[in-house]
Amino acid sequence: MRSINRKNKISFNVFGALVVLALVLLGVFGFHSVSQAAEQYHVSAGSVVYDAGMNRVDMADSGVVQKKWTGKYYLKLNNGGTYDLGAYSVIYDGGSNALNIVGDAHQVFTDGSVKNFTGKTEVTGSNQVSLFKLADRSYLFSAPTITDTDQAFSTKRYVQVTMDKSGNALLTNDQVDMKTVKPMKLTSGKVTFDIPNERLIYGDQTVDLKQVLGSTNQYKESTAETKTEDTTDNGKAGSSVKDESANANGQAGANGSVTVNGNGGNGGNGGNASSSANASSGNGNDNASTDNSGNNNSGNNSGNNSGNNNNNNSGDNSGNNSGNNVQNLARAISLRGVDRNVSSLTARYYVQDPEDKFVSVYLLVKPVGASDDQEQRIGLDKANTDVTVNGLKPNTQYQLTLGYQMYATVDGESVLQDNAADVTKARTKAITSSVEVTKISSTKLYYRVKLDSNYTLDSVKVGLYTSEDTSNTMPAATYAVNVTKAQQSGGVTGVINLTDVFGTSQPDIYVLKLEQAKFNGDDVELNAKCIIENTWWNKFTYNLFKNFN
C-alpha cells in the first residue's frame, strides 16, 4: 500500500477544512438569500411600470420585482427582460385597478401627519385622495379624478410626479407621459397639490412637503413686478415673472406667457393696463385706467383715480369718450407641456390673437447643446393646440422654444421682430431593450438580448464590465448583437467564455450593458443593463479545480 506522505496529508486536511467552511458559508448565504427572496412581488402582464430612467416597461408578460443587495429593485419578466426600477417604483394593474408602491413611501395627510411604509404598499381607496412622497422631488398623487387648476390637464386614478430642480415635472401614469412647462397645481375635490412649491393644500391648511425627507427643489415663486415700458405693440417674454404689470401694449406674463391688452378709451391719455387683477394708476391730467376685464374707466382732471377689477370711477366733464364700448382684445401665447415618445415630441401650446397681430407663431427644436444650424423651425397653426415633431433621436434631451413674430416700431420704422415666449427641455423615450444573464458557471456566462421590434437599430453591442460605473470604465470585452434575431419574441442568446476574458482571476460582479447602438446613422443611448454577483461558490470551485489541475 502506498503511504501518504506529510505533504499530501496537509493538502487533504486543507481541502477538508475548505469543504467544511464551504458548507457553513452555504448555510449562512442560503439563509440570507431566502431572506432577500422574501421581498419579491408578482407583477401581472399589462401592468404599468416605469424603469429608473422613467421609461415605460413593455409588460407583454408577467414578471417578478425583487430587491437586490444594492437596495435597488429589479423587474424580471417571464419572457426574459430585466429592468432596473431604482430604489422605488409605482406599479398599476389596470385590470384589477390595483395601485402599489415598492420601496419606501411616506403618506402625507392634510393635517400634516406622516405615515411611513416600506416594502410593498397598496394604495387603497380608489375613491379617496392620497399623496405619497417617494423620494426627493418625487410624489404619487392618487384620486378618482385629477385635474390642474387651469383645467388644461385631466386624468384618473393616479399620477406619478417626478420634478426637476426648477419646479417643472414629468407626469406619468397609464395614460399620460407629459413634461410640464408652467407651474402646475393638481387638484381633486378640496385637495390641491402645488407641485413647484411642494405644498399640500386643504382649505386654509397648507402642508410644507419639503419638510418630509427634505428637498433640493430650487424653484422660487416670483412676486416682483417689472417696470412698464413705453413700447408700441411689442410683447416681450419674461421667463421668470409671475404677475407682471404691463402698459397698453403688454409685457410677458408668468413664465414667458405673453399677454397683451388693448388700449384704453379716449376719455384720457395714458392709463396702464395690467396683466394682473389691478390696473396701475394714472398720473397727470385727463388720465384713464383700464381694468382687467377690459372695461374702461373715464379720466378726470386730477388723474388720481386708479382702476381695478371691480371699480368704475366716473370722471368729470373734462373726460370725454369714456370708451365703455371698447372691448379688451388680449393676445396670449404660452407653452403648456410636452408629451414624450421614442422618436417624437408633442408640444402643447396656446395662442390667443383676436386682432391677428402675430405675423407667425413657430416652434424651434434642437438637441440640448447643439448649434443653431441643427435647429428645426416648425410653423404653427394659431387655431391648433398641439404639434408633433417627428424624426428625433431616442433617449435624447431637446430644447423647445415657442416663438412668434410681430411688428414693432424701432426709430420710427416698423420692423418685424422675433420673440421667444417659452423655452423648455424634454427628453425623448429610450428604445425598449433588455439584456439578462440566463445562466452562469465558473467558466461561462450565458445571456439574452431583446430589442423593440418597432424601431430597428443599425447595430448594437453587449459590453462586459466588472464595475457598476460603466460610464468611467472600459469594457473587458464587447460582443456584437444580431439585431434581427434580437427583435424576435424570444430575443437572441449568447455565451461568454470567462476564462478567455479574465484568465485566472475572477471579478466580484459582472455587468452586461447594451452600448454602441446606432439608429438611423446616429448614436443612441440604451438603458438596458444587467448586474449579477459572481458567487463565492463559482469563485471557490473555479480556484479549487484550477489548483488541482
Coordinates of C-alpha atoms in Angstrom, one line a residue:
M1 CA 0.0 0.0 0.0
R2 CA 1.2 3.4 -0.9
S3 CA 1.8 5.6 2.1
I4 CA 0.5 9.1 2.3
N5 CA 3.4 11.5 2.9
R6 CA 3.2 14.6 5.1
K7 CA 2.6 17.0 2.2
N8 CA -0.4 15.0 0.9
K9 CA -1.8 14.8 4.5
I10 CA -1.6 18.6 4.7
S11 CA -3.3 19.0 1.3
F12 CA -6.2 16.7 2.3
N13 CA -6.6 18.5 5.6
V14 CA -6.7 21.8 3.9
F15 CA -9.2 20.5 1.4
G16 CA -11.4 19.1 4.2
A17 CA -11.3 22.4 6.1
L18 CA -12.3 24.2 2.9
V19 CA -15.2 21.9 2.3
V20 CA -16.5 22.4 5.9
L21 CA -16.1 26.1 5.6
A22 CA -17.9 26.0 2.3
L23 CA -20.9 24.2 3.9
V24 CA -21.0 26.7 6.7
L25 CA -20.9 29.6 4.3
L26 CA -23.5 27.9 2.1
G27 CA -25.9 27.8 5.1
V28 CA -25.3 31.4 6.0
F29 CA -25.6 32.7 2.5
G30 CA -28.5 30.4 1.8
F31 CA -30.4 31.9 4.8
H32 CA -29.5 35.4 3.6
S33 CA -30.7 34.6 0.1
V34 CA -34.0 33.2 1.4
S35 CA -34.5 36.4 3.5
Q36 CA -33.8 38.5 0.5
A37 CA -36.0 36.4 -1.8
A38 CA -38.9 37.1 0.6
E39 CA -39.1 40.7 -0.7
Q40 CA -40.3 39.9 -4.2
Y41 CA -43.6 40.7 -5.7
H42 CA -45.6 39.4 -8.7
V43 CA -46.4 41.8 -11.5
S44 CA -49.2 41.0 -13.9
A45 CA -48.9 41.3 -17.7
G46 CA -50.2 44.6 -18.9
S47 CA -49.3 46.5 -15.7
V48 CA -47.9 50.0 -16.0
V49 CA -44.3 50.2 -14.7
Y50 CA -41.6 52.7 -15.4
D51 CA -37.9 52.0 -15.0
A52 CA -35.4 54.1 -13.1
G53 CA -35.0 56.3 -16.2
M54 CA -38.7 56.9 -16.3
N55 CA -39.1 54.8 -19.5
R56 CA -42.2 52.7 -19.6
V57 CA -41.6 48.9 -19.5
D58 CA -43.3 46.8 -22.1
M59 CA -45.3 44.4 -19.9
A60 CA -46.2 41.9 -22.6
D61 CA -45.7 39.2 -20.0
S62 CA -45.9 38.9 -16.2
G63 CA -42.8 39.1 -14.0
V64 CA -41.4 39.5 -10.6
V65 CA -40.0 42.5 -8.8
Q66 CA -37.1 41.7 -6.4
K67 CA -34.9 43.9 -4.2
K68 CA -31.2 43.3 -4.6
W69 CA -28.5 43.7 -2.0
T70 CA -27.7 47.1 -3.5
G71 CA -31.1 48.4 -2.3
K72 CA -32.4 48.7 -5.8
Y73 CA -35.5 46.9 -7.2
Y74 CA -35.3 44.9 -10.4
L75 CA -38.2 43.7 -12.6
K76 CA -37.6 40.3 -14.3
L77 CA -40.2 39.3 -16.8
N78 CA -41.0 35.7 -17.5
N79 CA -40.1 36.2 -21.2
G80 CA -36.6 37.2 -20.3
G81 CA -36.4 41.0 -19.9
T82 CA -34.7 42.5 -16.7
Y83 CA -35.2 46.2 -15.8
D84 CA -33.7 48.4 -13.1
L85 CA -36.5 50.2 -11.3
G86 CA -34.3 52.1 -8.8
A87 CA -34.9 52.5 -5.1
Y88 CA -38.7 52.6 -5.6
S89 CA -41.4 52.0 -8.2
V90 CA -45.1 52.6 -8.8
I91 CA -47.0 49.7 -10.3
Y92 CA -50.5 49.9 -11.6
D93 CA -52.6 46.9 -12.7
G94 CA -55.4 48.3 -14.8
G95 CA -57.3 45.0 -14.9
S96 CA -57.8 45.0 -11.1
N97 CA -57.4 48.7 -10.6
A98 CA -54.7 47.9 -8.1
L99 CA -52.1 50.6 -7.4
N100 CA -48.9 49.6 -5.5
I101 CA -45.6 51.2 -4.4
V102 CA -42.5 49.1 -3.8
G103 CA -39.8 50.7 -1.7
D104 CA -40.0 53.3 1.0
A105 CA -43.1 55.6 0.8
H106 CA -44.3 58.4 3.1
Q107 CA -48.0 59.2 3.1
V108 CA -48.7 62.8 3.9
F109 CA -52.1 63.8 5.3
T110 CA -53.8 67.2 5.1
D111 CA -53.3 67.8 8.8
G112 CA -49.5 67.4 8.3
S113 CA -49.1 64.0 9.8
V114 CA -47.0 61.4 8.0
K115 CA -47.3 57.6 7.9
N116 CA -44.2 55.7 6.7
F117 CA -44.3 52.5 4.7
T118 CA -41.6 50.1 3.4
G119 CA -41.6 47.1 1.1
K120 CA -44.8 46.8 -0.9
T121 CA -47.6 49.3 -0.1
E122 CA -51.1 49.0 -1.6
V123 CA -52.7 52.4 -2.3
T124 CA -56.2 51.5 -1.2
G125 CA -59.4 53.6 -1.5
S126 CA -59.6 54.4 -5.2
N127 CA -62.3 56.9 -4.3
Q128 CA -60.1 58.8 -1.9
V129 CA -57.4 61.4 -2.3
S130 CA -53.9 60.3 -1.2
L131 CA -50.5 61.8 -1.5
F132 CA -47.2 59.9 -1.0
K133 CA -43.7 61.3 -1.1
L134 CA -41.4 58.6 -2.6
A135 CA -38.1 60.4 -2.6
D136 CA -36.6 63.9 -3.0
R137 CA -38.8 65.7 -5.6
S138 CA -40.8 62.5 -6.3
Y139 CA -44.5 62.0 -5.5
L140 CA -47.6 59.9 -6.1
F141 CA -50.9 61.6 -6.2
S142 CA -53.9 59.3 -6.2
A143 CA -57.6 60.3 -6.6
P144 CA -60.7 59.3 -8.6
T145 CA -60.2 62.2 -11.0
I146 CA -57.2 64.6 -11.2
T147 CA -57.1 68.0 -13.0
D148 CA -55.0 71.1 -12.8
T149 CA -56.3 74.4 -11.7
D150 CA -56.3 75.7 -15.2
Q151 CA -58.3 72.7 -16.5
A152 CA -55.6 72.1 -19.1
F153 CA -54.7 68.6 -17.7
S154 CA -57.0 65.8 -16.7
T155 CA -56.5 62.1 -15.8
K156 CA -57.9 59.4 -13.5
R157 CA -56.8 57.2 -10.6
Y158 CA -53.2 58.4 -10.1
V159 CA -50.3 60.3 -11.5
Q160 CA -46.6 60.0 -10.6
V161 CA -44.9 63.3 -10.3
T162 CA -41.1 63.5 -10.9
M163 CA -39.8 67.0 -10.5
D164 CA -36.6 68.7 -11.7
K165 CA -34.9 71.4 -9.6
S166 CA -36.6 74.2 -11.5
G167 CA -40.1 73.1 -10.4
N168 CA -41.1 71.5 -13.7
A169 CA -42.4 68.0 -13.5
L170 CA -42.7 64.8 -15.5
L171 CA -46.3 63.4 -15.1
T172 CA -46.7 59.7 -15.8
N173 CA -49.4 57.0 -15.5
D174 CA -51.2 54.6 -17.7
Q175 CA -52.5 57.4 -19.9
V176 CA -50.0 60.3 -19.6
D177 CA -46.3 60.9 -20.2
M178 CA -46.0 64.6 -20.1
K179 CA -43.4 67.2 -19.1
T180 CA -44.9 70.4 -17.6
V181 CA -43.6 73.8 -18.5
K182 CA -45.8 76.1 -16.4
P183 CA -46.1 75.9 -12.6
M184 CA -48.9 73.4 -12.2
K185 CA -51.2 72.7 -9.3
L186 CA -53.1 69.4 -9.3
T187 CA -56.5 69.3 -7.7
S188 CA -59.1 66.7 -6.7
G189 CA -62.1 67.8 -4.7
K190 CA -61.0 70.1 -2.0
V191 CA -57.3 68.9 -2.1
T192 CA -54.7 70.8 -4.1
F193 CA -51.1 69.6 -4.7
D194 CA -48.9 72.7 -5.6
I195 CA -46.1 70.9 -7.5
P196 CA -43.4 73.6 -7.9
N197 CA -43.8 74.9 -4.3
E198 CA -44.2 71.3 -2.9
R199 CA -47.3 72.1 -0.9
L200 CA -50.4 70.1 0.0
I201 CA -53.4 72.4 0.4
Y202 CA -56.7 71.7 2.0
G203 CA -59.0 74.7 2.7
D204 CA -56.9 77.1 4.8
Q205 CA -54.4 74.4 5.8
T206 CA -51.1 74.1 4.0
V207 CA -48.5 71.4 4.5
D208 CA -44.9 72.0 3.5
L209 CA -43.9 68.8 1.8
K210 CA -40.2 69.8 1.7
Q211 CA -40.2 69.0 5.4
V212 CA -40.6 65.4 4.6
L213 CA -37.2 63.9 3.5
G214 CA -36.0 67.4 2.6
S215 CA -35.8 68.8 -0.9
T216 CA -33.3 70.0 -3.5
N217 CA -36.0 71.9 -5.3
Q218 CA -34.7 75.4 -6.3
Y219 CA -38.0 76.8 -7.6
K220 CA -38.9 80.2 -6.2
E221 CA -42.2 81.9 -6.9
S222 CA -41.6 85.3 -8.3
T223 CA -43.6 88.2 -6.8
A224 CA -41.6 91.0 -8.3
E225 CA -43.1 93.4 -10.8
T226 CA -41.1 94.9 -13.7
K227 CA -41.4 98.5 -14.8
T228 CA -43.7 99.2 -17.7
E229 CA -42.1 100.3 -21.0
D230 CA -43.4 102.8 -23.4
T231 CA -43.2 100.4 -26.4
T232 CA -45.5 100.2 -29.3
D233 CA -47.4 96.9 -29.8
N234 CA -44.5 94.7 -28.9
G235 CA -45.0 92.0 -26.3
K236 CA -41.8 90.8 -24.7
A237 CA -41.1 87.4 -23.0
G238 CA -40.4 87.5 -19.3
S239 CA -39.4 84.0 -18.3
S240 CA -39.3 84.5 -14.5
V241 CA -42.1 87.0 -13.9
K242 CA -45.2 85.7 -12.1
D243 CA -47.6 88.6 -12.4
E244 CA -46.1 91.3 -14.4
S245 CA -47.7 94.7 -14.9
A246 CA -47.9 95.9 -18.5
N247 CA -48.7 99.0 -20.4
A248 CA -51.3 99.2 -23.1
N249 CA -49.0 97.1 -25.4
G250 CA -48.2 94.4 -22.8
Q251 CA -45.3 92.7 -21.2
A252 CA -45.0 88.9 -20.7
G253 CA -47.0 87.1 -18.1
A254 CA -45.9 84.2 -15.8
N255 CA -43.0 82.1 -17.1
G256 CA -43.0 83.6 -20.6
S257 CA -46.7 83.7 -21.2
V258 CA -47.2 86.9 -23.1
T259 CA -50.5 88.8 -22.6
V260 CA -51.1 92.0 -24.5
N261 CA -54.1 94.1 -23.5
G262 CA -56.0 96.6 -25.8
N263 CA -55.7 100.3 -25.4
G264 CA -58.0 102.2 -23.1
G265 CA -60.7 104.6 -24.2
N266 CA -60.3 108.1 -25.4
G267 CA -61.6 109.8 -22.3
G268 CA -58.0 110.4 -21.2
N269 CA -54.4 109.9 -22.2
G270 CA -52.1 107.3 -20.7
G271 CA -53.7 104.7 -18.5
N272 CA -51.8 101.5 -17.9
A273 CA -53.4 98.1 -18.4
S274 CA -52.4 95.3 -16.1
S275 CA -52.0 91.6 -16.7
S276 CA -52.9 91.1 -13.1
A277 CA -56.2 91.9 -11.5
N278 CA -55.4 95.5 -10.6
A279 CA -54.5 98.2 -13.1
S280 CA -51.8 100.7 -12.5
S281 CA -52.9 104.1 -11.5
G282 CA -52.9 107.0 -13.9
N283 CA -50.8 110.1 -13.3
G284 CA -51.2 113.6 -14.8
N285 CA -54.2 115.3 -16.2
D286 CA -57.1 113.6 -18.0
N287 CA -55.8 110.1 -17.3
A288 CA -57.7 106.9 -18.0
S289 CA -57.3 103.5 -16.4
T290 CA -58.2 100.1 -17.9
D291 CA -59.3 97.2 -15.6
N292 CA -58.6 93.5 -16.2
S293 CA -62.0 92.8 -17.8
G294 CA -61.5 95.4 -20.4
N295 CA -63.9 98.0 -19.1
N296 CA -62.5 101.5 -19.5
N297 CA -62.8 104.0 -16.7
S298 CA -63.1 107.6 -17.8
G299 CA -60.5 110.0 -16.8
N300 CA -60.7 113.0 -14.6
N301 CA -58.8 116.3 -14.3
S302 CA -56.6 115.3 -11.4
G303 CA -55.7 111.8 -12.6
N304 CA -55.6 110.4 -9.1
N305 CA -58.2 107.6 -9.5
S306 CA -56.8 104.1 -10.0
G307 CA -58.7 101.4 -11.9
N308 CA -59.2 98.0 -10.5
N309 CA -61.0 94.8 -11.4
N310 CA -64.3 95.9 -9.8
N311 CA -64.4 99.7 -9.7
N312 CA -65.6 102.1 -12.4
N313 CA -64.6 105.6 -11.5
S314 CA -66.6 108.2 -13.3
G315 CA -64.8 111.4 -14.4
D316 CA -66.0 115.0 -14.5
N317 CA -66.9 116.9 -17.6
S318 CA -63.3 117.1 -18.8
G319 CA -63.1 113.4 -19.5
N320 CA -64.8 112.7 -22.9
N321 CA -65.4 109.4 -24.7
S322 CA -65.1 107.1 -21.8
G323 CA -64.6 104.2 -24.1
N324 CA -67.1 101.8 -22.4
N325 CA -67.8 100.2 -25.8
V326 CA -64.2 99.3 -26.4
Q327 CA -63.5 95.6 -25.7
N328 CA -60.3 94.3 -24.3
L329 CA -58.7 92.3 -27.2
A330 CA -56.0 90.4 -25.3
R331 CA -53.3 88.4 -27.1
A332 CA -51.6 85.5 -25.3
I333 CA -49.2 82.7 -26.2
S334 CA -47.7 80.0 -24.0
L335 CA -46.3 76.5 -24.0
R336 CA -48.4 74.2 -21.9
G337 CA -46.4 70.9 -21.8
V338 CA -44.6 68.3 -23.8
D339 CA -45.7 64.7 -24.4
R340 CA -42.8 62.3 -25.0
N341 CA -42.3 59.4 -27.4
V342 CA -39.3 57.4 -28.7
S343 CA -38.6 59.4 -31.9
S344 CA -41.0 62.3 -31.4
L345 CA -42.2 65.1 -29.0
T346 CA -45.6 66.6 -29.0
A347 CA -45.7 70.2 -27.8
R348 CA -49.0 71.6 -26.3
Y349 CA -49.4 75.3 -26.8
Y350 CA -52.0 78.0 -26.5
V351 CA -52.4 81.1 -28.8
Q352 CA -54.9 83.8 -28.5
D353 CA -54.6 86.5 -31.1
P354 CA -58.0 88.1 -31.9
E355 CA -56.5 91.0 -33.9
D356 CA -54.2 88.8 -35.8
K357 CA -51.1 90.7 -34.7
F358 CA -48.9 87.7 -34.6
V359 CA -47.4 87.5 -38.1
S360 CA -46.3 83.9 -37.4
V361 CA -46.0 81.5 -34.5
Y362 CA -43.4 78.8 -34.5
L363 CA -41.6 76.1 -32.5
L364 CA -37.8 75.8 -32.5
V365 CA -36.4 72.3 -31.7
K366 CA -32.8 71.2 -31.3
P367 CA -30.7 68.8 -29.2
V368 CA -29.5 70.5 -26.0
G369 CA -26.0 71.8 -26.5
A370 CA -26.3 71.7 -30.3
S371 CA -25.5 74.6 -32.6
D372 CA -28.3 76.7 -34.2
D373 CA -27.7 75.1 -37.6
Q374 CA -29.2 71.9 -36.1
E375 CA -32.3 73.7 -35.1
Q376 CA -35.7 72.8 -36.7
R377 CA -38.2 75.6 -37.2
I378 CA -41.8 74.4 -37.4
G379 CA -44.6 76.8 -38.2
L380 CA -47.7 76.5 -36.0
D381 CA -51.3 77.0 -36.7
K382 CA -52.7 79.5 -34.2
A383 CA -56.0 77.7 -34.2
N384 CA -54.5 74.4 -33.1
T385 CA -53.2 73.4 -29.6
D386 CA -50.5 70.9 -30.3
V387 CA -47.8 69.9 -32.8
T388 CA -45.8 66.7 -33.1
V389 CA -42.1 66.9 -34.1
N390 CA -41.0 63.5 -35.7
G391 CA -37.7 62.1 -36.7
L392 CA -35.9 62.8 -33.4
K393 CA -33.2 60.7 -31.7
P394 CA -34.4 58.3 -29.0
N395 CA -33.3 59.0 -25.4
T396 CA -32.1 62.5 -26.2
Q397 CA -32.6 65.8 -24.5
Y398 CA -34.1 68.5 -26.7
Q399 CA -34.7 72.2 -26.2
L400 CA -38.0 73.6 -27.4
T401 CA -38.7 77.3 -27.9
L402 CA -42.1 78.7 -28.6
G403 CA -41.7 81.9 -30.6
Y404 CA -43.7 84.5 -32.5
Q405 CA -43.2 87.4 -34.9
M406 CA -44.7 90.8 -34.5
Y407 CA -44.1 94.2 -36.0
A408 CA -42.6 96.8 -33.7
T409 CA -41.7 100.5 -34.2
V410 CA -38.0 101.0 -33.9
D411 CA -36.6 104.5 -34.6
G412 CA -39.8 105.4 -36.3
E413 CA -39.9 102.5 -38.6
S414 CA -42.0 99.3 -38.5
V415 CA -39.7 96.3 -38.0
L416 CA -40.6 92.6 -37.9
Q417 CA -39.2 91.1 -34.8
D418 CA -38.8 87.5 -33.4
N419 CA -39.7 87.0 -29.8
A420 CA -39.4 83.9 -27.5
A421 CA -42.5 83.2 -25.4
D422 CA -41.4 80.0 -23.7
V423 CA -38.3 77.7 -23.5
T424 CA -38.2 74.2 -22.0
K425 CA -36.3 70.9 -22.3
A426 CA -37.7 67.4 -22.8
R427 CA -36.1 64.0 -23.3
T428 CA -37.4 61.5 -25.9
K429 CA -38.0 58.0 -24.6
A430 CA -35.4 55.2 -24.9
I431 CA -35.9 52.3 -27.3
T432 CA -37.2 49.4 -25.4
S433 CA -34.4 46.9 -24.9
S434 CA -33.2 44.4 -22.3
V435 CA -30.2 42.2 -21.6
E436 CA -30.1 39.5 -18.9
V437 CA -27.9 36.7 -17.7
T438 CA -29.7 33.4 -18.0
K439 CA -27.0 31.2 -16.6
I440 CA -23.5 31.4 -15.1
S441 CA -20.9 28.9 -14.1
S442 CA -17.3 29.1 -13.0
T443 CA -16.2 29.4 -16.6
K444 CA -19.1 30.6 -18.8
L445 CA -21.8 33.3 -18.8
Y446 CA -24.9 32.9 -20.9
Y447 CA -27.1 35.9 -21.8
R448 CA -30.1 37.0 -23.8
V449 CA -30.8 40.3 -25.6
K450 CA -34.2 41.6 -26.7
L451 CA -34.9 44.7 -28.8
D452 CA -38.0 46.6 -29.7
S453 CA -39.5 45.3 -33.0
N454 CA -40.9 48.8 -33.8
Y455 CA -37.5 50.5 -34.0
T456 CA -34.8 48.7 -35.9
L457 CA -31.3 49.6 -34.7
D458 CA -28.5 49.8 -37.3
S459 CA -26.2 48.0 -34.8
V460 CA -25.6 47.4 -31.1
K461 CA -23.1 45.5 -28.9
V462 CA -23.1 43.9 -25.5
G463 CA -20.4 45.3 -23.2
L464 CA -19.0 43.2 -20.4
Y465 CA -17.8 45.2 -17.3
T466 CA -16.6 44.4 -13.8
S467 CA -17.9 47.6 -12.2
E468 CA -21.3 49.2 -12.0
D469 CA -19.7 52.5 -13.0
T470 CA -19.8 51.7 -16.7
S471 CA -19.5 55.4 -17.8
N472 CA -16.0 55.8 -16.5
T473 CA -14.5 52.4 -17.3
M474 CA -13.8 50.5 -20.4
P475 CA -15.5 47.1 -21.1
A476 CA -13.4 44.0 -20.6
A477 CA -14.9 42.7 -23.9
T478 CA -17.7 43.6 -26.4
Y479 CA -19.9 41.3 -28.4
A480 CA -22.0 42.2 -31.5
V481 CA -25.7 41.5 -31.4
N482 CA -27.8 40.1 -34.2
V483 CA -30.4 42.9 -34.3
T484 CA -32.9 40.9 -36.5
K485 CA -32.9 37.9 -34.1
A486 CA -33.0 40.2 -31.0
Q487 CA -36.2 41.8 -32.3
Q488 CA -38.0 38.4 -32.3
S489 CA -40.2 37.3 -29.4
G490 CA -37.5 35.1 -27.8
G491 CA -34.6 37.5 -28.4
V492 CA -31.1 36.3 -29.2
T493 CA -28.8 34.4 -26.9
G494 CA -25.0 34.4 -26.5
V495 CA -22.3 32.9 -24.4
I496 CA -19.1 34.4 -22.9
N497 CA -16.1 32.3 -22.1
L498 CA -15.0 33.9 -18.9
T499 CA -11.6 32.2 -18.9
D500 CA -10.7 33.8 -22.2
V501 CA -11.6 37.2 -20.9
F502 CA -10.3 37.2 -17.3
G503 CA -7.7 34.3 -17.3
T504 CA -7.0 33.0 -13.8
S505 CA -8.7 35.9 -11.9
Q506 CA -12.4 36.3 -11.3
P507 CA -14.2 39.6 -10.6
D508 CA -16.8 40.1 -7.8
I509 CA -19.5 41.2 -10.2
Y510 CA -20.4 41.0 -13.9
V511 CA -22.2 43.9 -15.6
L512 CA -23.7 43.5 -19.1
K513 CA -24.7 46.7 -20.9
L514 CA -26.1 47.4 -24.4
E515 CA -23.9 50.0 -25.9
Q516 CA -22.5 51.4 -29.2
A517 CA -26.1 51.5 -30.6
K518 CA -26.9 53.3 -33.8
F519 CA -30.3 54.3 -35.0
N520 CA -30.7 55.9 -38.5
G521 CA -27.0 56.5 -38.5
D522 CA -26.9 58.3 -35.2
D523 CA -25.5 57.2 -31.9
V524 CA -28.3 56.4 -29.3
E525 CA -28.2 55.6 -25.7
L526 CA -30.0 52.5 -24.5
N527 CA -30.9 51.9 -20.8
A528 CA -30.5 48.1 -20.8
K529 CA -28.1 46.9 -18.2
C530 CA -27.8 43.8 -16.1
I531 CA -25.7 43.3 -12.9
I532 CA -25.0 39.9 -11.4
E533 CA -22.8 38.9 -8.5
N534 CA -20.1 36.4 -9.1
T535 CA -21.0 34.0 -6.3
W536 CA -18.4 32.8 -3.8
W537 CA -19.2 29.3 -4.9
N538 CA -18.3 29.9 -8.5
K539 CA -15.0 31.5 -7.5
F540 CA -14.3 28.8 -5.0
T541 CA -14.9 25.9 -7.5
Y542 CA -13.0 27.7 -10.2
N543 CA -10.0 28.2 -7.9
L544 CA -10.3 24.7 -6.5
F545 CA -10.3 22.9 -9.8
K546 CA -7.6 25.3 -11.1
N547 CA -5.3 24.3 -8.2
F548 CA -5.9 20.6 -8.7
N549 CA -5.5 20.7 -12.5

